[in-house]
Short mmCIF file of N, CA, C and O in Angstrom, two decimals:
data_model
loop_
_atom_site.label_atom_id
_atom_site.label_comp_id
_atom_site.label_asym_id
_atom_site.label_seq_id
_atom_site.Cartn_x
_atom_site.Cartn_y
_atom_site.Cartn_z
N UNK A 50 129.35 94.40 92.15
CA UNK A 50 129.87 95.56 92.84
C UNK A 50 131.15 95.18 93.57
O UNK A 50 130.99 94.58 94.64
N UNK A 51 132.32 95.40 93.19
CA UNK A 51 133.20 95.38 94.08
C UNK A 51 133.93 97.24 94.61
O UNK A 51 134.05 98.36 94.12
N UNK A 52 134.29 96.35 96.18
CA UNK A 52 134.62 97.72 97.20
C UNK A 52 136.01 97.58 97.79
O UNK A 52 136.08 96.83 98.77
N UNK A 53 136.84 98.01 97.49
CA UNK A 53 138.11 98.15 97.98
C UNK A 53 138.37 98.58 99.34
O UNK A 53 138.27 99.75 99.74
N UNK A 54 138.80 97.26 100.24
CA UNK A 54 139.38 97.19 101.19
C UNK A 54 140.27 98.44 101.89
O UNK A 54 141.06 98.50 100.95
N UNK A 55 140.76 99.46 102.79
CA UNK A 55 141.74 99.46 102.70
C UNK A 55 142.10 99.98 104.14
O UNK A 55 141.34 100.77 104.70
N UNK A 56 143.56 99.44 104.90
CA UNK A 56 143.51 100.05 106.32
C UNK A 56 144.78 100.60 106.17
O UNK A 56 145.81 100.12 105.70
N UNK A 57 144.48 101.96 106.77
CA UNK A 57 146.34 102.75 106.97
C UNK A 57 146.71 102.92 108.14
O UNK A 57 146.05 102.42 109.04
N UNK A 58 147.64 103.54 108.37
CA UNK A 58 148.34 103.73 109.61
C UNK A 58 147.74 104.56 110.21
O UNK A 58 146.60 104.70 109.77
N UNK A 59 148.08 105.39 111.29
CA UNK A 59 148.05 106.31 111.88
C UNK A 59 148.67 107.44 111.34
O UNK A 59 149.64 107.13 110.65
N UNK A 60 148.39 109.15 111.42
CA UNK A 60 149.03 109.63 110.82
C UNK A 60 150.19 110.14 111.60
O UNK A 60 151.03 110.88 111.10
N UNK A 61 150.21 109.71 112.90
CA UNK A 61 151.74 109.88 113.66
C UNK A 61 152.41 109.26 113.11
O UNK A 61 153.32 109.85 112.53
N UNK A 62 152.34 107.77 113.00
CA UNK A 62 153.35 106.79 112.84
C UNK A 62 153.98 107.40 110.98
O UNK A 62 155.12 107.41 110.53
N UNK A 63 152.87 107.77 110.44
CA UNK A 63 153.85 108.14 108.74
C UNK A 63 154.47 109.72 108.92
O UNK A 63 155.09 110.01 107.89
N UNK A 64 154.48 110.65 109.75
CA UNK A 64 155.12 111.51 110.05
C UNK A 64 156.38 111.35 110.97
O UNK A 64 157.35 112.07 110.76
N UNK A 65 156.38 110.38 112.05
CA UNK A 65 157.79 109.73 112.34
C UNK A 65 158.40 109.08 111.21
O UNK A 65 159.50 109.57 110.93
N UNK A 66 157.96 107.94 110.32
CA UNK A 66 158.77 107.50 109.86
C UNK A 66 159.12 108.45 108.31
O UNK A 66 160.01 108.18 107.51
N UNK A 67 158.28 109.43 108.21
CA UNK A 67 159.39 110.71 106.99
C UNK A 67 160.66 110.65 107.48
O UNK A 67 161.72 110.24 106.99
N UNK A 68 160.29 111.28 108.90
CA UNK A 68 161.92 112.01 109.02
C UNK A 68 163.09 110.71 109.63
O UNK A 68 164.24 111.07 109.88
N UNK A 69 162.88 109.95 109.74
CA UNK A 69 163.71 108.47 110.23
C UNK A 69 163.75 107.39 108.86
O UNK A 69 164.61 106.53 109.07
N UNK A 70 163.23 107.24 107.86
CA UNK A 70 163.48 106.23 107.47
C UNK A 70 164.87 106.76 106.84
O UNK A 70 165.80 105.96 106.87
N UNK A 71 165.06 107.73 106.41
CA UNK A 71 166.31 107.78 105.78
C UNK A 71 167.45 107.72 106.49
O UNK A 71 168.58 107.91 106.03
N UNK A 72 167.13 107.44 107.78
CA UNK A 72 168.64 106.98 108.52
C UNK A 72 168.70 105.49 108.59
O UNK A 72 169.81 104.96 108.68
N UNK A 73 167.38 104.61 108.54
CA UNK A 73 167.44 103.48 108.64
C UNK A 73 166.60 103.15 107.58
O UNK A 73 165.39 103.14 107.82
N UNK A 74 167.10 102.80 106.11
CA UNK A 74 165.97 102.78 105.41
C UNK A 74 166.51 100.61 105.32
O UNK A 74 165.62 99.76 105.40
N UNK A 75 167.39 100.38 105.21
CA UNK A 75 167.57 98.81 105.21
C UNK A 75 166.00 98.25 106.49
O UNK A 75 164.85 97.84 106.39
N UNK A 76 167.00 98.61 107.56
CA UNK A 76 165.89 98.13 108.75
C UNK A 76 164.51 98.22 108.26
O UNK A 76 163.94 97.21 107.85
N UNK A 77 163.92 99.46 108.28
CA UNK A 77 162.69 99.85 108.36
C UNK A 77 162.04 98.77 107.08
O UNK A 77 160.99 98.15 107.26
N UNK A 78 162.65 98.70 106.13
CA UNK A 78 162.36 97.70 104.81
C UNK A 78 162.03 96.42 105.26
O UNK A 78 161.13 95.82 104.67
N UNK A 79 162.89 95.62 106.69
CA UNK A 79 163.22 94.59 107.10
C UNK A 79 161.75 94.43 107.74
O UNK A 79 160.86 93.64 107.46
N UNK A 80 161.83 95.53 108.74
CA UNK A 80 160.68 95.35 109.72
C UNK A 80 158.97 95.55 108.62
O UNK A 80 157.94 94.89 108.76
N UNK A 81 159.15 96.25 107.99
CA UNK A 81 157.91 96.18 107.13
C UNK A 81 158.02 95.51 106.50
O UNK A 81 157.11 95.85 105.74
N UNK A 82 158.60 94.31 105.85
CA UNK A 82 158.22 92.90 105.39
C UNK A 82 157.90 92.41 106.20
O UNK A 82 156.81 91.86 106.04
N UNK A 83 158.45 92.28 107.34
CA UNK A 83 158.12 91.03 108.26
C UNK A 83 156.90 91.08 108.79
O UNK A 83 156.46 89.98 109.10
N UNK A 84 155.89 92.40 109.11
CA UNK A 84 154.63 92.48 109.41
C UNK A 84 153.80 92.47 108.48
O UNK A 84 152.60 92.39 108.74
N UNK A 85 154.24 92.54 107.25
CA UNK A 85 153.57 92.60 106.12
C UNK A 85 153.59 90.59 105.88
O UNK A 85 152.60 89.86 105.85
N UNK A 86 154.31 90.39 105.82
CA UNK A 86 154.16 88.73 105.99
C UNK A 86 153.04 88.13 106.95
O UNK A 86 152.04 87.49 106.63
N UNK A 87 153.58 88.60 108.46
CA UNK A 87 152.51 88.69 110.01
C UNK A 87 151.23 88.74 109.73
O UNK A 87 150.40 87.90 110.09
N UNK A 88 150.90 90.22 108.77
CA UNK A 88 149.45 89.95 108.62
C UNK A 88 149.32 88.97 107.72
O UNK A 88 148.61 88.07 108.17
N UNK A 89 149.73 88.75 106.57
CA UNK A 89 149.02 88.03 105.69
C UNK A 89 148.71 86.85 106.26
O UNK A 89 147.52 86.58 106.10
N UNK A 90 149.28 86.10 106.84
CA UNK A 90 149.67 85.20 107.52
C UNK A 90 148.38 84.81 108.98
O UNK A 90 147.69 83.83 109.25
N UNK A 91 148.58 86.08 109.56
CA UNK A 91 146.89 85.79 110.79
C UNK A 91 146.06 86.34 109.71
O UNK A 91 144.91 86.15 110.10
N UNK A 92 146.03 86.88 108.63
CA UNK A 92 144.71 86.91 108.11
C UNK A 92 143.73 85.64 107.52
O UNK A 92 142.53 85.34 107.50
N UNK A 93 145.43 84.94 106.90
CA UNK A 93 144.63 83.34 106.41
C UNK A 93 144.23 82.72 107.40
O UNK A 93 143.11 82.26 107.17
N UNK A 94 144.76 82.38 108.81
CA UNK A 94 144.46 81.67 109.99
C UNK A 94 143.10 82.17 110.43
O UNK A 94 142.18 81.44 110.80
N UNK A 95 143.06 83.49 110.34
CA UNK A 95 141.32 83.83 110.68
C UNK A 95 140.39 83.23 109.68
O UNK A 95 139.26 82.79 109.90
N UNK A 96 141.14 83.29 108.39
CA UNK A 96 139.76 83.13 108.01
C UNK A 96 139.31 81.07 107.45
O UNK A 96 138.38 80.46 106.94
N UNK A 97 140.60 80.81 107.97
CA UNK A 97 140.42 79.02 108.07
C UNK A 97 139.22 79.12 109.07
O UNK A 97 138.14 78.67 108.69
N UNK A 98 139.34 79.77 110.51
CA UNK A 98 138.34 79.70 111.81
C UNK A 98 137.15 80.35 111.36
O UNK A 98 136.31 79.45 111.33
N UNK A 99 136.64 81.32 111.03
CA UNK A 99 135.96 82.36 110.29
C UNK A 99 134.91 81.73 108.99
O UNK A 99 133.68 81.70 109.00
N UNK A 100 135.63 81.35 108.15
CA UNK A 100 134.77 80.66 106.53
C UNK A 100 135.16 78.80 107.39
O UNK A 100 136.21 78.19 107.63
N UNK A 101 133.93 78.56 107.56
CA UNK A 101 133.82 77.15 108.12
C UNK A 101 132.61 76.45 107.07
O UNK A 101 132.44 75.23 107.10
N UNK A 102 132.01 77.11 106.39
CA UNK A 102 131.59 76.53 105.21
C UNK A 102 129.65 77.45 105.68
O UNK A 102 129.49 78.22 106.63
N UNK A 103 128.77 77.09 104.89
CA UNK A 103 127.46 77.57 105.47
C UNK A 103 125.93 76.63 104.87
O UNK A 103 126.18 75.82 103.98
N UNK A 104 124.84 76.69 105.19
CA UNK A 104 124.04 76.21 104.98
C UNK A 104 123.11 76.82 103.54
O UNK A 104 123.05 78.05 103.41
N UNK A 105 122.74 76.35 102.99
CA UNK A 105 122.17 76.28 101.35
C UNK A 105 121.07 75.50 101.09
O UNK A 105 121.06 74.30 101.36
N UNK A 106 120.04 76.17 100.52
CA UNK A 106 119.22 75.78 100.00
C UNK A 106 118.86 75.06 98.28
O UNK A 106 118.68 75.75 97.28
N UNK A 107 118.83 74.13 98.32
CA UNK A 107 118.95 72.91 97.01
C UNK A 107 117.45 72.75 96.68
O UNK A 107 116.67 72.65 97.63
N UNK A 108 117.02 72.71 95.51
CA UNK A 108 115.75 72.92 95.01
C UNK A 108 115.99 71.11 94.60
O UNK A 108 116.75 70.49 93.85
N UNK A 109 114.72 70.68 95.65
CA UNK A 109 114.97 68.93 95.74
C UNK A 109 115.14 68.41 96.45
O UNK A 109 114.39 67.47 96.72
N UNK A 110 116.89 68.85 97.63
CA UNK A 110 117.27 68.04 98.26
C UNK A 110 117.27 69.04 99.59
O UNK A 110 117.56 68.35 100.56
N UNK A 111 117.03 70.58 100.01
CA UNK A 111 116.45 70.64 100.99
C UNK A 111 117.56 71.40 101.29
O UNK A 111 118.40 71.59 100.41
N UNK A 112 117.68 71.89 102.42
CA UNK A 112 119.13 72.48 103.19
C UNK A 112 120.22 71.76 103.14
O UNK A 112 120.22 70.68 103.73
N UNK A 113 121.45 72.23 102.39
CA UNK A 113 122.40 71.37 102.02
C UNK A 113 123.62 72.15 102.89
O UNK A 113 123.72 73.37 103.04
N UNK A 114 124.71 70.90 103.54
CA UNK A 114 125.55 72.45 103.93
C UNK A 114 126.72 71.99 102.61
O UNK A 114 126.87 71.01 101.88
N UNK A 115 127.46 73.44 102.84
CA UNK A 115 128.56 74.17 101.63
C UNK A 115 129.67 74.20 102.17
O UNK A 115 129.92 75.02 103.06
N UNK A 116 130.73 73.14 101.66
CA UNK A 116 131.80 73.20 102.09
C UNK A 116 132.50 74.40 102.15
O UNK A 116 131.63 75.23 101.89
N UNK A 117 133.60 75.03 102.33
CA UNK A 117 134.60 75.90 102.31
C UNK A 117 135.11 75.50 101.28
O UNK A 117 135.27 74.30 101.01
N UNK A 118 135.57 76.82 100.26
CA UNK A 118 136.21 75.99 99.03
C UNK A 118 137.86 77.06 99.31
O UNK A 118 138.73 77.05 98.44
N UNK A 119 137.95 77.54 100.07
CA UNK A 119 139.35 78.10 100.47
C UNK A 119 139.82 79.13 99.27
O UNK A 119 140.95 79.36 98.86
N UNK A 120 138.88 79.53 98.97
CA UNK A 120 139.42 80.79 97.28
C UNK A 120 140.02 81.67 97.92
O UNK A 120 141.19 82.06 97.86
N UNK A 121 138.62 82.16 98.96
CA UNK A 121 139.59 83.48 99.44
C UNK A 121 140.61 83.91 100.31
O UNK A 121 141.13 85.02 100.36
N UNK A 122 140.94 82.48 101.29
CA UNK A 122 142.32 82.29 101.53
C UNK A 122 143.35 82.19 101.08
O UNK A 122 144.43 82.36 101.64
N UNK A 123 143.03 81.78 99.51
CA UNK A 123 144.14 81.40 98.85
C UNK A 123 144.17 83.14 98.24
O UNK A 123 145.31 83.60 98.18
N UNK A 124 143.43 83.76 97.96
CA UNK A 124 143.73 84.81 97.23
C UNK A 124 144.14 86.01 97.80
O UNK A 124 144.01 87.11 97.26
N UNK A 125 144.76 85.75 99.20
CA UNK A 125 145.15 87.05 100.13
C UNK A 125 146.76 86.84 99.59
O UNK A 125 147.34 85.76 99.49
N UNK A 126 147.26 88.06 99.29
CA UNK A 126 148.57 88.48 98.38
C UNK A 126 148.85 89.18 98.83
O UNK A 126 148.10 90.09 99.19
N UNK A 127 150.52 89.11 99.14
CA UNK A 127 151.29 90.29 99.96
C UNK A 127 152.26 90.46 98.82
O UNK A 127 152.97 89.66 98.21
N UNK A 128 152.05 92.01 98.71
CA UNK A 128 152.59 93.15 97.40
C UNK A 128 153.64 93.82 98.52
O UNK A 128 153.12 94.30 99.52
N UNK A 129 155.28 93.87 98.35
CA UNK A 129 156.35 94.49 98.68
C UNK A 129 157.15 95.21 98.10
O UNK A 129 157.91 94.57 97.37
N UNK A 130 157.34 96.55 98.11
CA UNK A 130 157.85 97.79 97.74
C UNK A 130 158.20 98.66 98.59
O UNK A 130 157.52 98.55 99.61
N UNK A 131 159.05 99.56 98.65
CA UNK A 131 160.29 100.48 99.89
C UNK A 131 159.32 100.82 100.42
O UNK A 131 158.31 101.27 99.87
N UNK A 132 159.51 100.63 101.68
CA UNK A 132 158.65 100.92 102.61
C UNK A 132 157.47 100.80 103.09
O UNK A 132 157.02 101.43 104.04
N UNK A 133 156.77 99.77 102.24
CA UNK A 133 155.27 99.71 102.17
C UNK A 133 154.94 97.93 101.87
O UNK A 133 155.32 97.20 100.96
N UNK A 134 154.22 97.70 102.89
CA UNK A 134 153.61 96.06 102.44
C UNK A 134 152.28 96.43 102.41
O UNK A 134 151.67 97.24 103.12
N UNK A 135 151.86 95.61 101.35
CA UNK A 135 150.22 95.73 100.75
C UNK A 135 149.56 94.34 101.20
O UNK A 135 150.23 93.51 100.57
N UNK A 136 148.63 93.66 101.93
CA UNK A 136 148.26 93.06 102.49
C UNK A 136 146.50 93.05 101.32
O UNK A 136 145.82 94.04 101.05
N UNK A 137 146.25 91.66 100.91
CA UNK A 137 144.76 92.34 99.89
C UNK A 137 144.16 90.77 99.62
O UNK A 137 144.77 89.77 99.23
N UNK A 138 143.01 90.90 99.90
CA UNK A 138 142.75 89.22 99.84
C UNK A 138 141.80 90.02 98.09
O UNK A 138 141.23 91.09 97.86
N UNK A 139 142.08 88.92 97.37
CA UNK A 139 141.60 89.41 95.97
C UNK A 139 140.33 88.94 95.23
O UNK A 139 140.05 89.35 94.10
N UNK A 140 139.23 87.64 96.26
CA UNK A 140 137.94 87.81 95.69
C UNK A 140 137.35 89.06 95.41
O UNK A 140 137.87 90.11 95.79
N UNK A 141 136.25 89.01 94.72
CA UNK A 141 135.16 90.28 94.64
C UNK A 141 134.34 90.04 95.78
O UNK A 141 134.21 90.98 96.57
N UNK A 142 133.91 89.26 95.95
CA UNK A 142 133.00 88.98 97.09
C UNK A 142 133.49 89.38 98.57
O UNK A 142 132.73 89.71 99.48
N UNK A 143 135.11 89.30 98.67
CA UNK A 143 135.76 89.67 99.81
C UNK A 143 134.72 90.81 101.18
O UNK A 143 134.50 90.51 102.36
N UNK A 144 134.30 92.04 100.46
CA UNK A 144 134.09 92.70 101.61
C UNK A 144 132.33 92.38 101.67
O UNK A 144 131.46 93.19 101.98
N UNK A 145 132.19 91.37 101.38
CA UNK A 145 130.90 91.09 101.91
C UNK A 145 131.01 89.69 103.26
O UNK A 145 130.18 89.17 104.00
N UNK A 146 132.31 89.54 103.06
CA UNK A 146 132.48 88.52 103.93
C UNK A 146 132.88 89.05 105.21
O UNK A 146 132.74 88.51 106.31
N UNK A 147 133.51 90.44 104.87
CA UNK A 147 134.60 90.95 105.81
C UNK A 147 133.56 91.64 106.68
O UNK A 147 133.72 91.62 107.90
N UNK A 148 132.08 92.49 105.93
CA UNK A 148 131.34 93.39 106.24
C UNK A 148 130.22 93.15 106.79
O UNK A 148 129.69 93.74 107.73
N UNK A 149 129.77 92.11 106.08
CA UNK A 149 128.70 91.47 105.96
C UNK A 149 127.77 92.03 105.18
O UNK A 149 128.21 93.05 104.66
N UNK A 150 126.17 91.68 104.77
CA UNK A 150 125.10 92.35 104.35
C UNK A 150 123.76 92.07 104.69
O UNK A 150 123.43 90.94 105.04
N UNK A 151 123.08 92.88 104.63
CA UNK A 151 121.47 92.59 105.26
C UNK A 151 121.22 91.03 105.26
O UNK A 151 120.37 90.76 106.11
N UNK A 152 121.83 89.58 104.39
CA UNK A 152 120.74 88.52 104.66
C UNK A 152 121.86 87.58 105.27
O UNK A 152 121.60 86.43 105.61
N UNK A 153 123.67 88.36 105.43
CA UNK A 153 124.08 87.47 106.40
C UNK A 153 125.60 88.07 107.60
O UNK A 153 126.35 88.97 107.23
N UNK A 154 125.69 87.70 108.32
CA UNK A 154 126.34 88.30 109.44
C UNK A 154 127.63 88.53 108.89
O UNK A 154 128.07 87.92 107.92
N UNK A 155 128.44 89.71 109.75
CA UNK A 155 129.95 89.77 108.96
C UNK A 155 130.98 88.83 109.52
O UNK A 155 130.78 88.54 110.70
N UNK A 156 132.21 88.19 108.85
CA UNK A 156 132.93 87.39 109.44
C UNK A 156 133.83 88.18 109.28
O UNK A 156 134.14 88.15 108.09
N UNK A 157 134.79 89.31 110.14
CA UNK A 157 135.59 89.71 110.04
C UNK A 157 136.94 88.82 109.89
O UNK A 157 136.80 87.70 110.40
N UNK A 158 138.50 89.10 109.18
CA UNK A 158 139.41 88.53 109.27
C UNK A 158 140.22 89.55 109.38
O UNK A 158 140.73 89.86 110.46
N UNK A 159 140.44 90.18 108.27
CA UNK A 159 141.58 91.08 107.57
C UNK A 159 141.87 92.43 109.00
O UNK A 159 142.93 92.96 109.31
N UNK A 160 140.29 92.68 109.69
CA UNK A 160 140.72 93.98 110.12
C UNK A 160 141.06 93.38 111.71
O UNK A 160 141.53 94.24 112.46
N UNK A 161 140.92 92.32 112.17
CA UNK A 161 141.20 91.57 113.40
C UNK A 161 142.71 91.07 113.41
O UNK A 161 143.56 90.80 114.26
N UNK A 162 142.59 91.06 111.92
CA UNK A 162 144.18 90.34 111.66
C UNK A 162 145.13 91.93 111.94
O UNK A 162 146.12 91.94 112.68
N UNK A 163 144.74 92.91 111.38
CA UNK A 163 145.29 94.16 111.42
C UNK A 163 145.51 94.53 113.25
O UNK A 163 146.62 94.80 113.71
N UNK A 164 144.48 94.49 113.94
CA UNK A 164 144.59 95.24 115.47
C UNK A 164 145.61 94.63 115.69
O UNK A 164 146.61 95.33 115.84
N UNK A 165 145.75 93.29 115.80
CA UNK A 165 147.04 92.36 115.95
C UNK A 165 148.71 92.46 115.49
O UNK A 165 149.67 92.03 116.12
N UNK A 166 148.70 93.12 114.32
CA UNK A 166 149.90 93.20 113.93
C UNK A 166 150.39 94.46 114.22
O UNK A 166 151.57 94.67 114.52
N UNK A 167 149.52 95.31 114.14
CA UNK A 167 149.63 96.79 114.20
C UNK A 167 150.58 97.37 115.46
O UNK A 167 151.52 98.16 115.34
N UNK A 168 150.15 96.82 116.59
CA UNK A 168 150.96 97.30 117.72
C UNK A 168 151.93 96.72 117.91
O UNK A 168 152.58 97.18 118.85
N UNK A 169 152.65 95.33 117.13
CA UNK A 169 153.99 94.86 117.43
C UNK A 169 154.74 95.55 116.03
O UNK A 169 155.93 95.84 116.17
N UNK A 170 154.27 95.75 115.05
CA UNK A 170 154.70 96.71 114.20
C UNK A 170 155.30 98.34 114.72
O UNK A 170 156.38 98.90 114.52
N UNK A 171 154.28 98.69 115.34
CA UNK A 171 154.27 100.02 116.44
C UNK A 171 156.06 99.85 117.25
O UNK A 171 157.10 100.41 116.92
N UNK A 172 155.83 99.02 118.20
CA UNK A 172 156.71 98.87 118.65
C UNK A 172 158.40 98.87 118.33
O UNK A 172 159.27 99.68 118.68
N UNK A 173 158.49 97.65 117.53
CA UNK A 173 159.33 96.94 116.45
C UNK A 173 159.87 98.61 115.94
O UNK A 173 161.11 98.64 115.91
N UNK A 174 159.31 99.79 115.60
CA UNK A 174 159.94 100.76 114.79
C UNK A 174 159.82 101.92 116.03
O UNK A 174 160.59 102.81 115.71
N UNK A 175 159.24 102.22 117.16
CA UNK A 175 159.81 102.52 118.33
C UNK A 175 161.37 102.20 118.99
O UNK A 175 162.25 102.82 119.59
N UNK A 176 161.12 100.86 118.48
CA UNK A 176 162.48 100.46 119.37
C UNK A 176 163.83 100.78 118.01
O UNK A 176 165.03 100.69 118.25
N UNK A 177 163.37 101.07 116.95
CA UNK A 177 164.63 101.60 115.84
C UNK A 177 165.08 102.67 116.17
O UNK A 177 166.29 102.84 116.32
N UNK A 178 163.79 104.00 116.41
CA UNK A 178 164.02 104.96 116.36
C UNK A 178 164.63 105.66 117.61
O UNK A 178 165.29 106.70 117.64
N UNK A 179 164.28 104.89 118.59
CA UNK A 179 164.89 105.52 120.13
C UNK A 179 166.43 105.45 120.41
O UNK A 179 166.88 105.88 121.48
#
């Protein structure tokens, strides 16, 4: 079963930037890479702290622990196009890590990484438009 991730803006912030990006469409391009980088970026750092490896059961040798094998750090990909950064970590397993499920706790990254970027993003295109 895979479940697609996905976090958007606010719908203020995409009704300001209709009527403004076309006066600043260079900038606005500038500033949405650079948070689009931001997250990807605290998303891997969360989840270095976050996926610390877990305990396993070995038929033989008993509770084994499980290293971190870093897949799904490695598989968070930032997609750039006018006006829009796509932020997407690309296991299948991803939103069971993010969510958790009945037999283990959730380790959030992606949406902790988001509260974080979100309001200097906020800002950053406040201070274009004023």
């Amino acid at each position: 079963m895979s479940r697609r991730i996905k976090i958007s803006g606010v719908k203020e912030l995409k009704s300001a930037l209709q009527g403004n990006v076309l006066r600043f469409p260079n900038e606005v391009n500038q500033i949405v890479a650079k948070h689009g980088a931001n997250l990807q970026s605290t998303t891997q750092s969360n989840m270095t702290r976050a996926y610390t490896g877990h305990w396993e059961w070995k038929k033989g040798k008993g509770r084994v622990f499980v290293k971190p094998t870093g897949a799904t750090k490695r598989s968070v990909t930032l997609r750039k196009s006018n006006f829009k950064a796509e932020v997407q970590p690309r296991t299948k397993y991803f939103p069971y890590l993010e969510y958790g499920t009945r037999f283990m706790s959730r380790r959030p990254t992606l949406g902790p990484a988001f509260s974080k970027v979100e309001p200097q993003f906020r800002a950053d295109l406040d201070r274009l438009f004023k």
